[in-house]
Short mmCIF file of C-alpha atoms and ligand atoms in Angstrom, two decimals:
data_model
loop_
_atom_site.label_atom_id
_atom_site.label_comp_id
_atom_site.label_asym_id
_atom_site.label_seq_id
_atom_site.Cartn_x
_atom_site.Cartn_y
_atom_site.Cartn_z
CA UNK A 1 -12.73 -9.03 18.50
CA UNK A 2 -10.38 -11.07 20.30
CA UNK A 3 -6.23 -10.41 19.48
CA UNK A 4 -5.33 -14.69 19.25
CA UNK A 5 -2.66 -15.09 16.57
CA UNK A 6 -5.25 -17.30 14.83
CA UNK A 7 -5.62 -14.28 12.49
CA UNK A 8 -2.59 -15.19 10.48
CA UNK A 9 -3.70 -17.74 9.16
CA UNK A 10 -6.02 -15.57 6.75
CA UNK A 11 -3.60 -14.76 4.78
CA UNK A 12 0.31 -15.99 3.66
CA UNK A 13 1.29 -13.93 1.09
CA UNK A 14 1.67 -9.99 0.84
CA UNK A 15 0.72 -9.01 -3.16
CA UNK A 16 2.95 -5.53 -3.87
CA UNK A 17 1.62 -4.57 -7.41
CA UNK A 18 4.95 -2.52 -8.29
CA UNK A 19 5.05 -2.77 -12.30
CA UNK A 20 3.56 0.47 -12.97
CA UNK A 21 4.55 3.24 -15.09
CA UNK A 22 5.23 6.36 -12.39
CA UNK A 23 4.04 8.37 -15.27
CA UNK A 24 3.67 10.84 -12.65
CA UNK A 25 6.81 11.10 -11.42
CA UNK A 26 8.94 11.47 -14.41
CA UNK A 27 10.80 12.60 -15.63
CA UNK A 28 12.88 10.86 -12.16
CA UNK A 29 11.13 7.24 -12.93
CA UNK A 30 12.52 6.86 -16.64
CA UNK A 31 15.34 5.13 -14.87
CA UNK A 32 14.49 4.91 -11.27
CA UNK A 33 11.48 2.39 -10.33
CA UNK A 34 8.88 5.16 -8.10
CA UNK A 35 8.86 1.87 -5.32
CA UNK A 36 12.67 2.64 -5.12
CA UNK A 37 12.93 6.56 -4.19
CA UNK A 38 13.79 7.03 -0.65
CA UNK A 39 11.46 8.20 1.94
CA UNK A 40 14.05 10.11 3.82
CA UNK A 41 16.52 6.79 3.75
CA UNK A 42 14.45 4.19 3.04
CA UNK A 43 12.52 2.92 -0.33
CA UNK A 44 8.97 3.10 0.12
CA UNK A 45 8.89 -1.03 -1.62
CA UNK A 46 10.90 -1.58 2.12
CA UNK A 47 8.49 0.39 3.88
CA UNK A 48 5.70 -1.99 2.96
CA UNK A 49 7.38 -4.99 2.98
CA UNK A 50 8.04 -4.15 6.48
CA UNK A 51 4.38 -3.47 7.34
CA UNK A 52 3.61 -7.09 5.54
CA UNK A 53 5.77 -8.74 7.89
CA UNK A 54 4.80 -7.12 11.23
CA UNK A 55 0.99 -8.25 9.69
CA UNK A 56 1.64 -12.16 9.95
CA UNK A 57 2.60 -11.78 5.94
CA UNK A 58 5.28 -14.79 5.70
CA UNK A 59 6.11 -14.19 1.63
CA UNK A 60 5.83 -10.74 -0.34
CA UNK A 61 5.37 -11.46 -4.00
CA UNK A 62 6.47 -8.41 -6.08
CA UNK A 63 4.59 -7.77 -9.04
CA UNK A 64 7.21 -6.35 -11.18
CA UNK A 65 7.49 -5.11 -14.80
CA UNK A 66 10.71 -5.96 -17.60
CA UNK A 67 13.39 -3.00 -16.64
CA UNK A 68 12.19 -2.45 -12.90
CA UNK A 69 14.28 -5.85 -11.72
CA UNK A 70 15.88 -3.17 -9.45
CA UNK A 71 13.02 -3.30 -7.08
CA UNK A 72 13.40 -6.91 -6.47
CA UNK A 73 17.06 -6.90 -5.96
CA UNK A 74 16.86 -4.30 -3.02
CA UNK A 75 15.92 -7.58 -1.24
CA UNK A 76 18.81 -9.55 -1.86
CA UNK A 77 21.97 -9.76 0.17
CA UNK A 78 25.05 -7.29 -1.17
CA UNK A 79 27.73 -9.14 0.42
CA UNK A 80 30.77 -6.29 -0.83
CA UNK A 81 29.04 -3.42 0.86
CA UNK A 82 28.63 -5.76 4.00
CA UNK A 83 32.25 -6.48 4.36
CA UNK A 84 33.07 -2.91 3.66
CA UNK A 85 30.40 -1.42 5.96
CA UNK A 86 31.90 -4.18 8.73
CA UNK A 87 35.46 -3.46 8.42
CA UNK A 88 35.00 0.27 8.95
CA UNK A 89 32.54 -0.33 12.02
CA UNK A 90 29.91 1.23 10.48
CA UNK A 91 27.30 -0.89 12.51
CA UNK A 92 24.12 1.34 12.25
CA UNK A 93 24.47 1.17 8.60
CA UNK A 94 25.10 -2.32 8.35
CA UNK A 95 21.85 -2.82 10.10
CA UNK A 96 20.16 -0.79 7.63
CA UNK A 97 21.45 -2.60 4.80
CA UNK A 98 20.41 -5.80 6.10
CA UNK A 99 17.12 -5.18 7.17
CA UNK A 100 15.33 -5.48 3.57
CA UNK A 101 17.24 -8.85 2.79
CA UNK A 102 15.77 -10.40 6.43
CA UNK A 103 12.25 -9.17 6.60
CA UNK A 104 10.53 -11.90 4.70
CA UNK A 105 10.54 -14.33 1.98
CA UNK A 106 10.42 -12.19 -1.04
CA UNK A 107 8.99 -13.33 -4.88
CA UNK A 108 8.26 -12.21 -7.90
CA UNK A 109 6.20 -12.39 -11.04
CA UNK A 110 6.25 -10.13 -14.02
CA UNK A 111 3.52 -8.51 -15.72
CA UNK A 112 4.22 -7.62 -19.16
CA UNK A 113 2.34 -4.50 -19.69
CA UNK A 114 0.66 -2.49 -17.39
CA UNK A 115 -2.63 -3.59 -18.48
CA UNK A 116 -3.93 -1.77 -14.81
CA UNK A 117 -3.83 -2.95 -11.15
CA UNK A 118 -6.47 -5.47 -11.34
CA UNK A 119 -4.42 -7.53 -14.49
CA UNK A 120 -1.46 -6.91 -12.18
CA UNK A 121 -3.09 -9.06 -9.36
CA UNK A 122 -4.30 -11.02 -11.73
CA UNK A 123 -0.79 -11.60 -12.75
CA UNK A 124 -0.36 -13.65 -8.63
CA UNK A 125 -2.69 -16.50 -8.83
CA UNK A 126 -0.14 -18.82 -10.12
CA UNK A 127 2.23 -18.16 -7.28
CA UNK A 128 -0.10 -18.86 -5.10
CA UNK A 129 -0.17 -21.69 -2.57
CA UNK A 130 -3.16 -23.95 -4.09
CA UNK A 131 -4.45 -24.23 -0.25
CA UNK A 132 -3.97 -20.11 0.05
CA UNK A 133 -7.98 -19.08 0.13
CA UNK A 134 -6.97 -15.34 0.73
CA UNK A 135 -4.18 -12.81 -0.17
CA UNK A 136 -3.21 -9.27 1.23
CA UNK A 137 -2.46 -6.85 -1.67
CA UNK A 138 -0.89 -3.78 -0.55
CA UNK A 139 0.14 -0.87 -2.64
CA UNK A 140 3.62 0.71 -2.03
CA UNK A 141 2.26 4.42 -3.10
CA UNK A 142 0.53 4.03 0.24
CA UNK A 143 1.83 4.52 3.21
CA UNK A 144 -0.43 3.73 6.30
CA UNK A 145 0.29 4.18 9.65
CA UNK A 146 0.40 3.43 12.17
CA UNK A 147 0.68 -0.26 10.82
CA UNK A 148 -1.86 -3.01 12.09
CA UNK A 149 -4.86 -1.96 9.96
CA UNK A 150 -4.01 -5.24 8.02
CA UNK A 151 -4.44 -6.90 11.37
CA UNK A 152 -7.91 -5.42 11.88
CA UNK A 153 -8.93 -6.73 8.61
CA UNK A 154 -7.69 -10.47 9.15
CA UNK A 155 -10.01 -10.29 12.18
CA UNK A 156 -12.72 -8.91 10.50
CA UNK A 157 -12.22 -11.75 7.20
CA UNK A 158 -12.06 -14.32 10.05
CA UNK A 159 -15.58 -13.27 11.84
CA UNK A 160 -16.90 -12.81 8.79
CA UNK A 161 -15.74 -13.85 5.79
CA UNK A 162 -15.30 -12.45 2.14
CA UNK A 163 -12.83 -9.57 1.29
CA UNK A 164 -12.00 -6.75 3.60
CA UNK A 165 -11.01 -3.35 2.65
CA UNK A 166 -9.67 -0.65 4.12
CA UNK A 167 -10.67 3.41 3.86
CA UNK A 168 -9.53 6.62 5.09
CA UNK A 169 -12.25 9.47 5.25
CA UNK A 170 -11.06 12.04 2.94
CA UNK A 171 -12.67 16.00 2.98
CA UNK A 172 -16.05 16.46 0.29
CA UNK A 173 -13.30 18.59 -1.83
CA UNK A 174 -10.96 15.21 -2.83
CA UNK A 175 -14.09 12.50 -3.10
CA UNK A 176 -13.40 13.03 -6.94
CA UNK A 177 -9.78 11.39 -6.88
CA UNK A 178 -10.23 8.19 -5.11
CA UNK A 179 -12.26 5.27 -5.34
CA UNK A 180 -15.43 5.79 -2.99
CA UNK A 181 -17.10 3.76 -1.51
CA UNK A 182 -21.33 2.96 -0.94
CA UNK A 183 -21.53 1.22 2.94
CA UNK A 184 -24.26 -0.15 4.60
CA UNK A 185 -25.83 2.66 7.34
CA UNK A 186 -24.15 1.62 10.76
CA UNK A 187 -26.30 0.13 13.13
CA UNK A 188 -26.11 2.42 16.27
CA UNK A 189 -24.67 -0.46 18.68
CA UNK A 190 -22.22 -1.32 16.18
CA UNK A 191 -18.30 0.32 15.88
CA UNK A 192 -18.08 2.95 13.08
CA UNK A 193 -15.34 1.68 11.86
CA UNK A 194 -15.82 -1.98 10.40
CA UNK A 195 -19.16 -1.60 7.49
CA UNK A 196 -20.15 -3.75 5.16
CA UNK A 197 -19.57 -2.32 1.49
CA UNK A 198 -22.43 -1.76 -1.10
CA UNK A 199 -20.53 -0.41 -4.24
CA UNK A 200 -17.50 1.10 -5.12
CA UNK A 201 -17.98 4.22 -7.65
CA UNK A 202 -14.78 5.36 -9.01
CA UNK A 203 -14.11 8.70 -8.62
CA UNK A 204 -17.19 10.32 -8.54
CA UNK A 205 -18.50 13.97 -8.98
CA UNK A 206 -19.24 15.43 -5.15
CA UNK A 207 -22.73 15.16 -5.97
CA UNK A 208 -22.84 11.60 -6.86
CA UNK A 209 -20.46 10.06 -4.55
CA UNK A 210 -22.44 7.49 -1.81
CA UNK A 211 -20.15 8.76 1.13
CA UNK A 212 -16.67 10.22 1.84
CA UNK A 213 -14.86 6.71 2.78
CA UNK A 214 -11.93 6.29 0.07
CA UNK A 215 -10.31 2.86 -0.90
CA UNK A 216 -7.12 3.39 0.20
CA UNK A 217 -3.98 0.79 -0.65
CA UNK A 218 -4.74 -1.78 1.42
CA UNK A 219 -6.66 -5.36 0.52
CA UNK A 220 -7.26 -8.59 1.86
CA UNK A 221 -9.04 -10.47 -0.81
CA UNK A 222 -10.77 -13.76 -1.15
CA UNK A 223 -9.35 -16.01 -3.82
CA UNK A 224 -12.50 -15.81 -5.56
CA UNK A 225 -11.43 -12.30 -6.83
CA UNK A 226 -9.19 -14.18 -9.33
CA UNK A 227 -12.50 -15.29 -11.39
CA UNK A 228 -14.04 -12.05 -11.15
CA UNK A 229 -11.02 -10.74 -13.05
CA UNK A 230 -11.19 -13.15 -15.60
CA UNK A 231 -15.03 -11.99 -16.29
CA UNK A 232 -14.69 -8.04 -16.37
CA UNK A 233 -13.56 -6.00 -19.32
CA UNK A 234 -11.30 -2.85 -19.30
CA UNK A 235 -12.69 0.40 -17.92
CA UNK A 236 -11.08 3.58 -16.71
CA UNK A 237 -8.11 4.23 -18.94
CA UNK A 238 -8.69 1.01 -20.78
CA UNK A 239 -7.18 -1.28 -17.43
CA UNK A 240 -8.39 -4.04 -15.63
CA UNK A 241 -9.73 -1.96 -12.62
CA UNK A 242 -9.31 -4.05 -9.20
CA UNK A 243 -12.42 -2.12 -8.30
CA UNK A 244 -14.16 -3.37 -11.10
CA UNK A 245 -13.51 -6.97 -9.83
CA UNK A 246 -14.69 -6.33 -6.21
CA UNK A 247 -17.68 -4.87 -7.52
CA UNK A 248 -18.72 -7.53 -8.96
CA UNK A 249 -18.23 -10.08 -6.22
CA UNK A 250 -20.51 -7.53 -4.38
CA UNK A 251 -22.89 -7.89 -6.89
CA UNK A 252 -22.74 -11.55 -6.47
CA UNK A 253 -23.20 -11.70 -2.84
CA UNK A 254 -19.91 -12.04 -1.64
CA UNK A 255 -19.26 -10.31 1.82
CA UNK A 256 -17.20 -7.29 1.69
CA UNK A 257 -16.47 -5.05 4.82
CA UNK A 258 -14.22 -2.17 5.05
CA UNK A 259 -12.29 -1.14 8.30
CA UNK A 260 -11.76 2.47 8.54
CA UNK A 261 -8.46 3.81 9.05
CA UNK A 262 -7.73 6.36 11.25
CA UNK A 263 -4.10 7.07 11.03
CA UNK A 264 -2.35 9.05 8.19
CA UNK A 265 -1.84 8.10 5.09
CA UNK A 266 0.51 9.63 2.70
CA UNK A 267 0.49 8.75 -1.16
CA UNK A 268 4.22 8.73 -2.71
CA UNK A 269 2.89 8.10 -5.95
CA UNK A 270 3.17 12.23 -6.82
CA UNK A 271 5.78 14.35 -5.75
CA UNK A 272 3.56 16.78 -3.87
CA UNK A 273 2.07 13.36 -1.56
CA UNK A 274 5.64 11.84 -1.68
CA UNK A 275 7.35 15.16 0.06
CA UNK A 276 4.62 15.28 2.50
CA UNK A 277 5.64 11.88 3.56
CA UNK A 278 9.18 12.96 3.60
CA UNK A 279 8.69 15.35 5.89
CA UNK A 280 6.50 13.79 7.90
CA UNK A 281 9.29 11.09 8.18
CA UNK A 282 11.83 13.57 8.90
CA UNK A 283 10.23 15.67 11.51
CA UNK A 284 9.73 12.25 13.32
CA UNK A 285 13.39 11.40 13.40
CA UNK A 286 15.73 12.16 15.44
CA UNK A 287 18.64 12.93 13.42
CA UNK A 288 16.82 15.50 11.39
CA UNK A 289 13.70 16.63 12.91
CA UNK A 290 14.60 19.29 15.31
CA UNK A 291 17.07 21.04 12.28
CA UNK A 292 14.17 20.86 9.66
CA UNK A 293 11.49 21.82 12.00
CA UNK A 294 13.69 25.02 12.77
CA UNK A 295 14.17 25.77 9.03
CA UNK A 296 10.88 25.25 8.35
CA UNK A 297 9.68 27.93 11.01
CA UNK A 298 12.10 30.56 9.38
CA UNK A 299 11.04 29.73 5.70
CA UNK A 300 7.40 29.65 6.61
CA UNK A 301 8.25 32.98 8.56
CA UNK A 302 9.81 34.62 5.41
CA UNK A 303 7.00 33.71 3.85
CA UNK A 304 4.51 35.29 5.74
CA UNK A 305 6.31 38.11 6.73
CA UNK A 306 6.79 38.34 2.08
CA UNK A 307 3.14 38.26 1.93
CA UNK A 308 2.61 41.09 4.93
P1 LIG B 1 -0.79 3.72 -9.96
O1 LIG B 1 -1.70 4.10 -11.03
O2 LIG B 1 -0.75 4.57 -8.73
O3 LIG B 1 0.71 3.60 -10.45
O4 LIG B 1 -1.06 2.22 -9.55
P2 LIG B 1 1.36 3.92 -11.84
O5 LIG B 1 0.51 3.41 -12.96
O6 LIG B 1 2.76 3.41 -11.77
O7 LIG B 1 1.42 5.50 -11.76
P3 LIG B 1 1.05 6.65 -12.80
O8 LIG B 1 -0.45 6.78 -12.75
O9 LIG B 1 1.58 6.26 -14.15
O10 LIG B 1 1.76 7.86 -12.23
C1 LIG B 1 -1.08 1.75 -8.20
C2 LIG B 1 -0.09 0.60 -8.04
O11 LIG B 1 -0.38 -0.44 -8.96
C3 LIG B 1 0.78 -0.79 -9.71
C4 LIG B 1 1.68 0.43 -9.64
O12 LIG B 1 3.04 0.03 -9.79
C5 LIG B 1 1.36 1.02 -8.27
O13 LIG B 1 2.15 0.42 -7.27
N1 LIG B 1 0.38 -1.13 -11.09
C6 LIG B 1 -0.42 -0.28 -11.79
C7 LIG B 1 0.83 -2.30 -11.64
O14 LIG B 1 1.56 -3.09 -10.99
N2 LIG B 1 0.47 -2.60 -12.91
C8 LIG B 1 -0.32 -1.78 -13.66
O15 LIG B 1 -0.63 -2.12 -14.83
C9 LIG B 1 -0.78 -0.59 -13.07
#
C-alpha cells in the first residue's frame, strides 16, 4: 500500500457520536457530559478530535444531545482565560487552552433522544457535503493508539472500496461484550491484518461467536450506510444499532474490510476502562509518571505483602 496523501481524499468529515446517556458513569455524568472528563488533563472529546485531524479529517461534526452543549463549547475560543493565562506568563498553559479551539473545523448537530448510535449517525447526513461519498465516525469512549489506524483504513477504502472497519483481538473470556466479527479465512500470502468482513454478531455467547476480532470505535463508512439506516428497525435495547446497518450492506454485497489494530485501546466509557487509561496516560508523562509509578510499587507492595 503506497503512503501518497491521495488517501485524504476518502474522507472530509470526522462523525463523533457524543449525545449519549453515560448511564454508566453516573452518578458524575448527571451534570458532566462523559466526552468532557479529563484523561489526566485533557477531555477524551479533545483526544479524538486530535486523532481526526492528524487522519486528514478537515471538519469534526459533534453529534450532541439538548444539555451536553458543553462538549461543543470546549472548542471555542475563551478569550478572558487567554488574557489572564498571557499576562501571568503562563505559556504552557496557554498552549493547552488553545489547542482544542485550532485543531479543526468543528460542527454540530443534535439528536434528540438517544434513539442508539446508528440513529445518532443517522442524525449527520444532512451536514454532509452532497459530493462527500464517505465519512469517518469515531467514538470518543475509544481511545486508540497509537493513532494512524484511520490512515490504514483510507488506504484500504481507496484499493478497495466499501466501508472499512477497524478491530482489536480481544481474549475468548470478553467476546461476549463487544461486537464480533465473522471474516473471510486469510489467504496465506495475504497480511493478517486487513480481511474482508462476513457478519457482525453482537455480543455473542463464546460458543457462538465466528472469531475473537471486536469492532472497536473506529469507522470509515460509505455514504450508502445512510439508506441502510433508514431500512432497519430497532434491536438491542430498542436502538438503531450501527451494526445492524453494516450488516446489512454486507448482506447486499457491499465490500467491507476490517484492519486490525494492534495498539491499545482503552474504553473511557466505564470508570474501571476510563482509570486504566488514566494511568496509562500518566505513567507516560513526564510530570507524573515516575511519582505514580513509585506509589504504585508501594501500594501494590502493601498489597501483597496484606495478602502474605
Ligand atoms: P455508548 O453506549 O457507549 O454510550 O455509545 P452511552 O449510551 O452514552 O453510555 P451508557 O451505555 O449509557 O453508559 C457509544 C457512543 O455513541 C454515542 C455515545 O455518546 C457514545 O459516544 N451515542 C449513543 C449517541 O450519540 N447517541 C445514542 O443514542 C447512543
Amino acid at each position: 500500500m503506497n503512503d501518497s496523501p491521495d488517501f485524504r481524499v476518502t474522507f472530509r468529515t470526522a462523525v463523533v457520536p457524543a449525545a449519549g446517556l453515560g448511564t454508566r458513569f453516573l452518578p458524575a455524568t448527571k451534570t458532566v457530559p462523559k466526552e468532557l472528563l479529563p484523561v489526566l488533563d485533557t477531555p477524551g472529546i479533545e483526544l479524538v478530535a486530535g486523532e481526526a485531524a492528524q487522519s486528514g479529517a478537515q471538519r469534526l461534526l459533534i453529534v450532541t444531545a439538548p444539555g451536553k452543549d458543553r462538549v461543543v463549547a470546549h472548542f471555542a475560543e475563551n478569550l478572558s482565560l487567554e488574557e489572564h493565562l498571557e499576562a501571568k506568563g503562563k505559556t504552557e498553559l496557554l498552549e493547552k487552552v488553545r489547542r482544542a479551539p485550532n485543531l479543526l473545523r468543528v460542527d454540530s448537530v443534535v439528536q434528540d433522544r438517544p434513539l442508539g448510535l446508528g440513529h445518532a449517525v443517522s442524525c449527520a447526513e444532512a451536514a454532509l457535503g452532497a459530493d462527500e461519498d464517505a465519512l469517518a465516525v469515531l467514538l470518543p469512549d475509544d481511545i486508540v493508539k497509537p493513532h494512524g489506524i484511520l490512515k490504514a483504513m483510507a488506504r484500504v477504502r481507496a484499493e478497495r472500496g466499501g466501508s472499512v472497519l477497524c478491530a482489536i483481538d480481544v481474549p475468548k473470556s470478553q467476546v461476549s461484550s463487544y461486537g464480533i466479527l465473522e471474516v473471510e479465512e486469510a489467504p496465506k500470502s495475504a497480511s493478517l491484518d486487513v480481511l474482508r468482513v462476513l457478519g457482525v454478531v453482537e455480543k455473542p455467547a463464546l460458543s457462538e461467536a465466528p472469531s475473537t476480532l471486536a469492532a472497536a470505535g473506529r469507522y470509515l463508512l460509505d455514504r450508502k450506510i445512510f439508506h441502510a439506516l433508514r431500512r432497519i428497525k430497532p434491536g438491542v435495547g430498542g436502538e438503531l444499532q450501527l451494526t445492524d446497518a453494516i450488516a446489512l450492506l454486507i448482506d447486499e454485497g457491499h465490500p467491507v474490510h476490517v484492519v486490525v489494530h494492534r495498539g491499545t485501546r482503552h474504553d473511557l466509557g466505564n470508570p474501571g476502562g476510563y482509570l486504566r487509561a488514566a494511568v496509562d496516560a500518566a505513567l507516560n508523562s513526564e510530570e507524573y509518571g515516575d511519582g505514580l509509578g513509585k506509589w504504585l510499587r508501594e501500594r501494590l507492595d502493601l498489597d501483597s505483602s496484606d495478602a502474605n
